[in-house]
CSV table of C-alpha atoms in Angstrom, one decimal:
chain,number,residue,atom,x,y,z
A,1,UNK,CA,0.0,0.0,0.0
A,2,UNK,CA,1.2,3.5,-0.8
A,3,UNK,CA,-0.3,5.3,2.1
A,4,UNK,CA,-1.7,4.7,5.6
A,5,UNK,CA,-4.2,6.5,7.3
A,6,UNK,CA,-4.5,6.3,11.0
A,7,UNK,CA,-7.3,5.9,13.3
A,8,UNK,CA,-8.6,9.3,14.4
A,9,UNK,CA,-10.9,10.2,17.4
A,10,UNK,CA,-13.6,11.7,15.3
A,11,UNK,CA,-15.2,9.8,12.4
A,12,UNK,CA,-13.2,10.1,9.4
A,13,UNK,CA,-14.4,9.8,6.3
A,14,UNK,CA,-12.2,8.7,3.6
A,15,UNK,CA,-13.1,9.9,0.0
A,16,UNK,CA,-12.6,7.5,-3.3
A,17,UNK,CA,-8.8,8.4,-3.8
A,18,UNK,CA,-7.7,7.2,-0.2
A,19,UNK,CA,-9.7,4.3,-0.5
A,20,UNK,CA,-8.0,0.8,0.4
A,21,UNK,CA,-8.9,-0.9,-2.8
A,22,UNK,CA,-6.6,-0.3,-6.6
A,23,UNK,CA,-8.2,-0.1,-9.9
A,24,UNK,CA,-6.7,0.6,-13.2
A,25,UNK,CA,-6.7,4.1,-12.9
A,26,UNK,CA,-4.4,3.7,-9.6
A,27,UNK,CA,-2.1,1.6,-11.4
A,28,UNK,CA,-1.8,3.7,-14.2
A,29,UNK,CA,-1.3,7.1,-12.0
A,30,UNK,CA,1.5,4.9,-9.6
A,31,UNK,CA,3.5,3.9,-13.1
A,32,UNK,CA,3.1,7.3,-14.1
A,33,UNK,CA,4.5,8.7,-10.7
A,34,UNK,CA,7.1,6.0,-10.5
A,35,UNK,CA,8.2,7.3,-14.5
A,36,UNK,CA,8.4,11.4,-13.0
A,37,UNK,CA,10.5,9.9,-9.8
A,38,UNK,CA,12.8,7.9,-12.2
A,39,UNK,CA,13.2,10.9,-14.4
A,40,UNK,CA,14.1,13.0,-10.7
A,41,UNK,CA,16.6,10.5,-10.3
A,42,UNK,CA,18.2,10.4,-13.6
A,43,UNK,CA,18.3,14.4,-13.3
A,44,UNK,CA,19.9,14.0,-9.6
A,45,UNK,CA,17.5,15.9,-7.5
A,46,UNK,CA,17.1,14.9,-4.1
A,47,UNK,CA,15.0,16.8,-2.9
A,48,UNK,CA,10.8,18.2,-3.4
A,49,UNK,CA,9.8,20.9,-2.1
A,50,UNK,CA,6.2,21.0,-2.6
A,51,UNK,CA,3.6,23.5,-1.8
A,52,UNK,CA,0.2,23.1,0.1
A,53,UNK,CA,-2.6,24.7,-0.8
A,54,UNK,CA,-4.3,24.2,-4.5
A,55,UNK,CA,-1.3,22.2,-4.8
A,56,UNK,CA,-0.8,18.7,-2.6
A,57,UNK,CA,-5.1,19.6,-2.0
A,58,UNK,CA,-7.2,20.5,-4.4
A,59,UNK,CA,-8.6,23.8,-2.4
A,60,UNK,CA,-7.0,27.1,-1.1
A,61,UNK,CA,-7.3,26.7,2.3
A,62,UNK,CA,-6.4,30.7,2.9
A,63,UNK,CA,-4.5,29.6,6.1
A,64,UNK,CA,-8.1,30.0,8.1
A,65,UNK,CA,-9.1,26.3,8.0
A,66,UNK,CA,-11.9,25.9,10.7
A,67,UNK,CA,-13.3,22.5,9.7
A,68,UNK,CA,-11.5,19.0,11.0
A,69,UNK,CA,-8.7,17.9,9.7
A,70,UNK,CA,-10.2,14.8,8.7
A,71,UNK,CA,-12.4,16.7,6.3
A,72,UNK,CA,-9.1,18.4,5.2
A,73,UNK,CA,-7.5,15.3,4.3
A,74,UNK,CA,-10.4,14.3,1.8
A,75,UNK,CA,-9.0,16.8,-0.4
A,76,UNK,CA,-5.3,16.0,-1.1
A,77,UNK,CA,-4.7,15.0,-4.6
A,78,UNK,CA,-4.5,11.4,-4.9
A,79,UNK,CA,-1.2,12.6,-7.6
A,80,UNK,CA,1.3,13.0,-4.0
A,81,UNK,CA,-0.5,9.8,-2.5
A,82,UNK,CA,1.3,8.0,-4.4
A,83,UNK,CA,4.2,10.5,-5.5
A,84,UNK,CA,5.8,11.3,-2.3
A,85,UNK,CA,6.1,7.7,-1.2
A,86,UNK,CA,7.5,6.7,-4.4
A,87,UNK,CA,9.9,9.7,-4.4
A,88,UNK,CA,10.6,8.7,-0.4
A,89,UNK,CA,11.5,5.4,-1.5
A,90,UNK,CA,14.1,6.5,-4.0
A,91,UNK,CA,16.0,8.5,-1.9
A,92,UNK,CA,14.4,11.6,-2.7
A,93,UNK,CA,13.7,14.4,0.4
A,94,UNK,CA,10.7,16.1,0.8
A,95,UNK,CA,9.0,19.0,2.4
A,96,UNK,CA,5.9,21.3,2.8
A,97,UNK,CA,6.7,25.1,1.9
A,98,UNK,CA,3.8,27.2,2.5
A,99,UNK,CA,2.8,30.5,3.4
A,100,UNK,CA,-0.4,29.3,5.2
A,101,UNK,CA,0.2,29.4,9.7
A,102,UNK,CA,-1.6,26.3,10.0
A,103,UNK,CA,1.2,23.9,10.3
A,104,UNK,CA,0.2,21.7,12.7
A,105,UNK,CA,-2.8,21.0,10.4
A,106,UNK,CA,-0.5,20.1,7.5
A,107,UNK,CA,1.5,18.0,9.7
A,108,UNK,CA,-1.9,16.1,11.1
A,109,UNK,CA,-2.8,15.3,7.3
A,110,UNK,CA,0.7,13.8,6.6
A,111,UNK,CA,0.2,11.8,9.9
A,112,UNK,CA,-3.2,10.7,8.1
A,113,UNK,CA,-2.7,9.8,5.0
A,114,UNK,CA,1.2,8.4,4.7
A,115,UNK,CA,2.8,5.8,7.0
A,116,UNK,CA,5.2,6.7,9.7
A,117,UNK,CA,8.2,6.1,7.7
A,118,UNK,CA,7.3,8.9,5.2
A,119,UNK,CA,5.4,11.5,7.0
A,120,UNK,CA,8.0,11.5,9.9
A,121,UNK,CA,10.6,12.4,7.7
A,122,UNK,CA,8.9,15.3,6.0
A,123,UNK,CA,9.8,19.1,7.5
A,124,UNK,CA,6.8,21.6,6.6
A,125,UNK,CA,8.1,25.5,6.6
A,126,UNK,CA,5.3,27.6,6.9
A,127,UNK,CA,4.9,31.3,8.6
A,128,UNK,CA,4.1,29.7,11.5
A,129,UNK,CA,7.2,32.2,13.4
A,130,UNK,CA,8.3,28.9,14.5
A,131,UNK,CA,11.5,29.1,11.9
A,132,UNK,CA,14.2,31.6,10.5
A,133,UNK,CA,16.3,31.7,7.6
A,134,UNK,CA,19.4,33.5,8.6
A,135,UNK,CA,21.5,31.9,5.1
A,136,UNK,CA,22.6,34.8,2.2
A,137,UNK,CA,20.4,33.4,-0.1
A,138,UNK,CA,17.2,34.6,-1.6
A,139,UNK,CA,14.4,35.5,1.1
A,140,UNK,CA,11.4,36.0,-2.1
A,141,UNK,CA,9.1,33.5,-2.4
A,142,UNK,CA,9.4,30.2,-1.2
A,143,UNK,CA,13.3,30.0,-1.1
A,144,UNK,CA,13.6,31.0,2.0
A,145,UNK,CA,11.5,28.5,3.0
A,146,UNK,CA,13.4,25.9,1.1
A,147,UNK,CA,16.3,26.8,2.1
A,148,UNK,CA,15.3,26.2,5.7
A,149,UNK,CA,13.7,23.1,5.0
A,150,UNK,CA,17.0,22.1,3.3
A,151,UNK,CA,19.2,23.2,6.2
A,152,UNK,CA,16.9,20.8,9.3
A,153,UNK,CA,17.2,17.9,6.3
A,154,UNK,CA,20.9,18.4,5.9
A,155,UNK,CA,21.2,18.1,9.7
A,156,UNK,CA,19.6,14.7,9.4
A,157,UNK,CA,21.6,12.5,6.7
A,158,UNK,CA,20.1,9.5,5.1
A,159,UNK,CA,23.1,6.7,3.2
A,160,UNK,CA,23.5,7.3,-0.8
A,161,UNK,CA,21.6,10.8,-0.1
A,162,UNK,CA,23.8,13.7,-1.0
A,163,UNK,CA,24.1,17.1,-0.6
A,164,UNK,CA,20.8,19.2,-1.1
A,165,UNK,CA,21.7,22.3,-3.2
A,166,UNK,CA,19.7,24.5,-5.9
A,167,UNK,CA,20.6,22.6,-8.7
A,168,UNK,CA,19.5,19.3,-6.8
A,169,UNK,CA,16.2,20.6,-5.6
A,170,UNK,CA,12.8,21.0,-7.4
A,171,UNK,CA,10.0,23.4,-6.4
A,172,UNK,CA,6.1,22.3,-7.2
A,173,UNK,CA,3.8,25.5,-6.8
A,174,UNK,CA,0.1,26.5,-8.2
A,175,UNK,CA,1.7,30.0,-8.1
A,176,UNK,CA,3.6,31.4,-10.9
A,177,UNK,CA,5.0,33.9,-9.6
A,178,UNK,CA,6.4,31.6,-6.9
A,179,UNK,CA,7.9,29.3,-9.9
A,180,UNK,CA,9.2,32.7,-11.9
A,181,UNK,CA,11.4,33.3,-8.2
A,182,UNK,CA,12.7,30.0,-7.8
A,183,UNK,CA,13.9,29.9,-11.9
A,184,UNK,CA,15.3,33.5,-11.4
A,185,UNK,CA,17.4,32.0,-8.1
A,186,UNK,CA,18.7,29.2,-10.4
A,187,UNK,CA,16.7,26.1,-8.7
A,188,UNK,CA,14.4,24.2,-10.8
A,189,UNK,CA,10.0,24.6,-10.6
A,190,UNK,CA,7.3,23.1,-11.9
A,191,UNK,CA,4.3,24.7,-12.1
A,192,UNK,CA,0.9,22.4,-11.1
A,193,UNK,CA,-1.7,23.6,-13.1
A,194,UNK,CA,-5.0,23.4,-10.7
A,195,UNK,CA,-7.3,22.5,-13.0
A,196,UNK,CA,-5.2,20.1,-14.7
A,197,UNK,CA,-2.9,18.6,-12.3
A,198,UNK,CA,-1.8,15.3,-13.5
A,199,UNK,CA,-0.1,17.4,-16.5
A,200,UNK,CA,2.7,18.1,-14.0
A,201,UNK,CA,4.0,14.7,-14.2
A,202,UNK,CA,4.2,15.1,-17.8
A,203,UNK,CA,6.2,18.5,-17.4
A,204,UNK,CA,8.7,16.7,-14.7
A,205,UNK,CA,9.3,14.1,-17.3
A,206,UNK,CA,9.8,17.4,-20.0
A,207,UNK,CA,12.6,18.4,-17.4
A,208,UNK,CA,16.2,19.3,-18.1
């Protein structure tokens, strides 16, 4: 199984994508993942640092969600449900950059929805004021909050995982003007289309 969701005190209610059983369509989406992580490898980037909202869910929370986190976790993308595991499993880092405060929400829907193994090892940097970037690099944007995430990571070394750095990382962000920062800084983006999300697996494969 790609994911594991964990038993929660309230009633959760899982929608079709986390559901336990596989159909075609799941097979074809996990060979289609498994292809973009290959292509990741081949490229040498260790490291995904991937945005929240309208991004890893399919809604813009605004950083004011008031419903259950249950409820949140019906809307990730079933895309990262099985993309960050396979990208986990091939040595690849990962970690939640996001402008939204709610970080101890995203943390509860990583708990959720990946096992132990994955969601333990996955930094979120939001502006929370729980972090600070005090590195010479660019503070626009989300690198700051790469950079951070990068740094805790670093701190923690996994075997056959090298150094992070720009040209090893990859940014994944609804916004443009997020992706137009990161390219301008000299690390790689790809920009996930909202209404078309799968298509980013097709530009990571595009990727040079």
């Amino acid at each position: 199984l790609l994911f594991h969701l964990r038993p929660l005190e309230k009633e959760f209610i899982m929608s079709d994508a986390m559901m336990m059983t596989t159909t075609p369509r799941d097979e074809r989406l996990e060979k289609k993942c498994s292809d973009a992580v290959g292509k990741l490898v081949d490229l040498k980037i260790n490291f995904l640092a991937i945005d929240f909202d309208q991004t890893m869910i399919d809604i813009h929370t605004g950083g004011r969600w008031k419903e259950s986190v249950s409820s949140l976790t019906t809307h990730l993308r079933p895309l990262f449900l099985h993309l960050i595991p396979i990208a986990t499993s091939s040595q690849i880092r990962i970690a939640i950059v996001t402008f939204s405060p709610q970080t101890k929400h995203i943390r509860e829907v990583l708990e959720y929805a990946y096992s132990p193994n994955v969601a333990e090892c996955i930094p979120i940097r939001g502006n929370d004021g729980s972090w600070t970037y005090v590195g010479n690099g660019m503070k626009m944007g989300k690198q700051e909050h790469m950079a951070s995430a990068a740094e805790e990571l670093m701190a923690k070394p996994m075997p056959d995982v090298g150094i992070i750095s720009k040209s090893t990382t990859l940014l994944i962000d609804d916004d443009p003007k997020n992706i137009k920062k990161s390219l301008k800084d000299g690390t790689r983006a790809v920009w996930i289309n909202p209404r078309d999300p799968l298509r980013l697996l097709d530009d990571i494969m595009r990727l040079k």
